[in-house]
Coordinates of C-alpha atoms in Angstrom, one line a residue:
M1 CA -79.2 -186.2 16.7
S2 CA -75.4 -188.7 17.7
A3 CA -74.2 -188.7 21.4
V4 CA -70.8 -190.1 22.6
I5 CA -71.7 -193.1 25.7
N6 CA -68.6 -194.7 25.2
P7 CA -65.3 -192.7 24.6
G8 CA -64.8 -193.3 20.8
V9 CA -68.3 -194.9 20.1
P10 CA -70.7 -192.8 18.7
V11 CA -74.6 -193.7 19.1
R12 CA -77.5 -192.6 17.6
I13 CA -80.3 -191.5 20.0
I14 CA -83.8 -191.4 18.5
I15 CA -86.3 -189.0 19.9
R16 CA -89.9 -189.9 19.4
P17 CA -92.3 -187.3 18.1
A18 CA -95.1 -186.9 20.3
Q19 CA -97.6 -188.3 18.2
E20 CA -95.6 -191.7 19.1
W21 CA -96.5 -191.4 22.7
P22 CA -98.8 -194.1 23.9
M23 CA -101.4 -191.8 25.8
V24 CA -103.1 -188.4 25.3
G25 CA -104.3 -185.8 27.8
G26 CA -108.1 -185.8 27.7
D27 CA -110.6 -183.4 30.2
Y28 CA -109.6 -181.8 33.5
W29 CA -111.7 -183.1 36.4
E30 CA -111.4 -180.7 39.6
V31 CA -111.9 -182.5 42.6
S32 CA -112.8 -181.2 46.2
G33 CA -112.8 -183.8 49.3
I34 CA -115.6 -182.8 51.9
H35 CA -115.8 -183.9 55.4
I36 CA -119.3 -183.2 56.8
E37 CA -119.8 -183.0 60.3
D38 CA -122.1 -185.5 62.5
G39 CA -126.0 -184.7 62.0
A40 CA -125.1 -182.3 58.7
G41 CA -125.4 -184.7 56.2
L42 CA -128.8 -183.5 55.0
K43 CA -128.3 -179.8 55.5
Y44 CA -125.0 -180.2 53.7
S45 CA -127.0 -182.6 50.6
N46 CA -129.7 -179.9 50.1
W47 CA -127.3 -177.4 49.2
L48 CA -125.7 -179.7 47.1
A49 CA -129.3 -180.3 45.4
S50 CA -130.1 -176.5 45.2
E51 CA -128.0 -173.9 45.1
W52 CA -124.2 -176.0 44.0
R53 CA -126.3 -178.0 41.4
K54 CA -128.0 -174.8 40.5
N55 CA -124.7 -173.1 39.8
L56 CA -123.2 -175.8 37.8
E57 CA -125.9 -176.0 35.7
F58 CA -125.5 -172.4 35.0
A59 CA -121.5 -173.2 34.1
K60 CA -122.4 -176.0 31.8
S61 CA -125.3 -174.5 30.5
Q62 CA -122.5 -171.5 29.3
G63 CA -119.9 -174.3 28.3
W64 CA -117.7 -173.7 30.6
I65 CA -117.7 -177.2 31.7
K66 CA -119.0 -180.6 30.7
G67 CA -120.1 -182.1 34.0
Y68 CA -120.1 -183.4 37.5
K69 CA -120.1 -185.9 40.1
V70 CA -120.8 -185.9 43.7
L71 CA -118.7 -189.5 44.7
S72 CA -119.7 -190.6 48.5
N73 CA -117.1 -192.2 50.2
V74 CA -118.9 -195.3 51.2
Y75 CA -115.8 -196.4 53.6
A76 CA -114.4 -193.4 55.0
R77 CA -112.0 -193.7 57.3
H78 CA -111.2 -191.5 60.0
G79 CA -109.9 -188.1 58.8
E80 CA -110.8 -188.8 55.1
A81 CA -113.7 -186.7 53.1
N82 CA -117.1 -188.3 53.0
L83 CA -118.0 -186.8 49.7
Y84 CA -116.0 -185.7 46.4
L85 CA -117.4 -183.1 44.7
I86 CA -116.1 -183.3 40.7
R87 CA -116.1 -181.0 38.3
I88 CA -115.5 -182.0 34.6
M89 CA -114.3 -179.2 31.9
E90 CA -112.2 -179.2 28.5
G91 CA -109.6 -177.0 29.5
I92 CA -108.4 -174.2 32.1
P93 CA -109.6 -170.3 31.5
T94 CA -107.0 -167.8 31.1
G95 CA -106.9 -165.6 33.7
A96 CA -108.8 -162.9 31.5
E97 CA -111.3 -165.3 31.0
S98 CA -112.0 -166.8 34.2
E99 CA -112.7 -162.9 35.7
K100 CA -115.0 -162.8 32.4
R101 CA -117.2 -165.5 33.9
G102 CA -116.8 -164.9 37.7
M103 CA -118.6 -161.0 36.6
E104 CA -121.1 -163.3 34.7
W105 CA -121.6 -166.0 37.6
V106 CA -122.3 -162.7 40.3
E107 CA -124.7 -161.6 37.5
F108 CA -126.1 -164.8 37.2
M109 CA -126.8 -165.2 41.2
K110 CA -127.9 -162.2 41.8
K111 CA -125.9 -161.8 44.9
S112 CA -123.0 -159.9 46.0
V113 CA -119.4 -161.4 45.9
S114 CA -119.3 -160.8 49.6
K115 CA -123.0 -162.4 50.4
M116 CA -121.6 -165.2 48.4
Q117 CA -118.4 -165.6 50.6
E118 CA -120.6 -165.1 54.0
E119 CA -122.8 -168.0 52.6
S120 CA -119.4 -170.3 52.1
G121 CA -117.8 -169.0 55.4
N122 CA -121.1 -170.4 56.6
R123 CA -121.3 -173.9 55.1
A124 CA -117.7 -174.2 57.1
E125 CA -119.9 -174.8 60.6
Y126 CA -120.8 -178.5 59.2
R127 CA -118.2 -179.0 56.2
E128 CA -114.7 -179.0 55.9
V129 CA -113.0 -178.5 52.5
L130 CA -110.0 -181.5 53.2
S131 CA -108.3 -181.5 49.9
S132 CA -108.5 -180.0 46.4
S133 CA -107.1 -181.6 43.1
L134 CA -106.6 -181.0 39.4
L135 CA -106.4 -184.0 37.4
Q136 CA -106.1 -184.8 33.8
E137 CA -108.0 -187.8 32.2
M138 CA -104.9 -189.9 30.0
H139 CA -106.7 -191.7 27.1
F140 CA -104.5 -194.8 25.3
R141 CA -104.1 -193.8 21.7
D142 CA -104.9 -196.9 20.1

């Protein structure tokens, strides 16, 4: 490929193939920043240790996620999340795959979607989702 930078002086532009890029994308990390109201830490932690964990262990057993983590913001300032909930996955499912997974998940939970929505709303009394991010791990090629 040639380009003209100064009139009358042709310059060759070299396009590097993708395999020469120094980094390659890895797993996706879905990160939710959670603020827990004062006095509700134990209540929310119990929910995480039971229902949340049960859901994610099911997702892991199905191969939908590779893992999950809970990180605590030790020095949380005003307006920052107390906890970060992380789900690690290899890729993003298609719309059709997401719908299929949703139906399998509802069957696994043995609850209606409306019941699960109600329970999620009840948690809003003592926790607030402040942020949600989808990050991709980057690995150096060498």
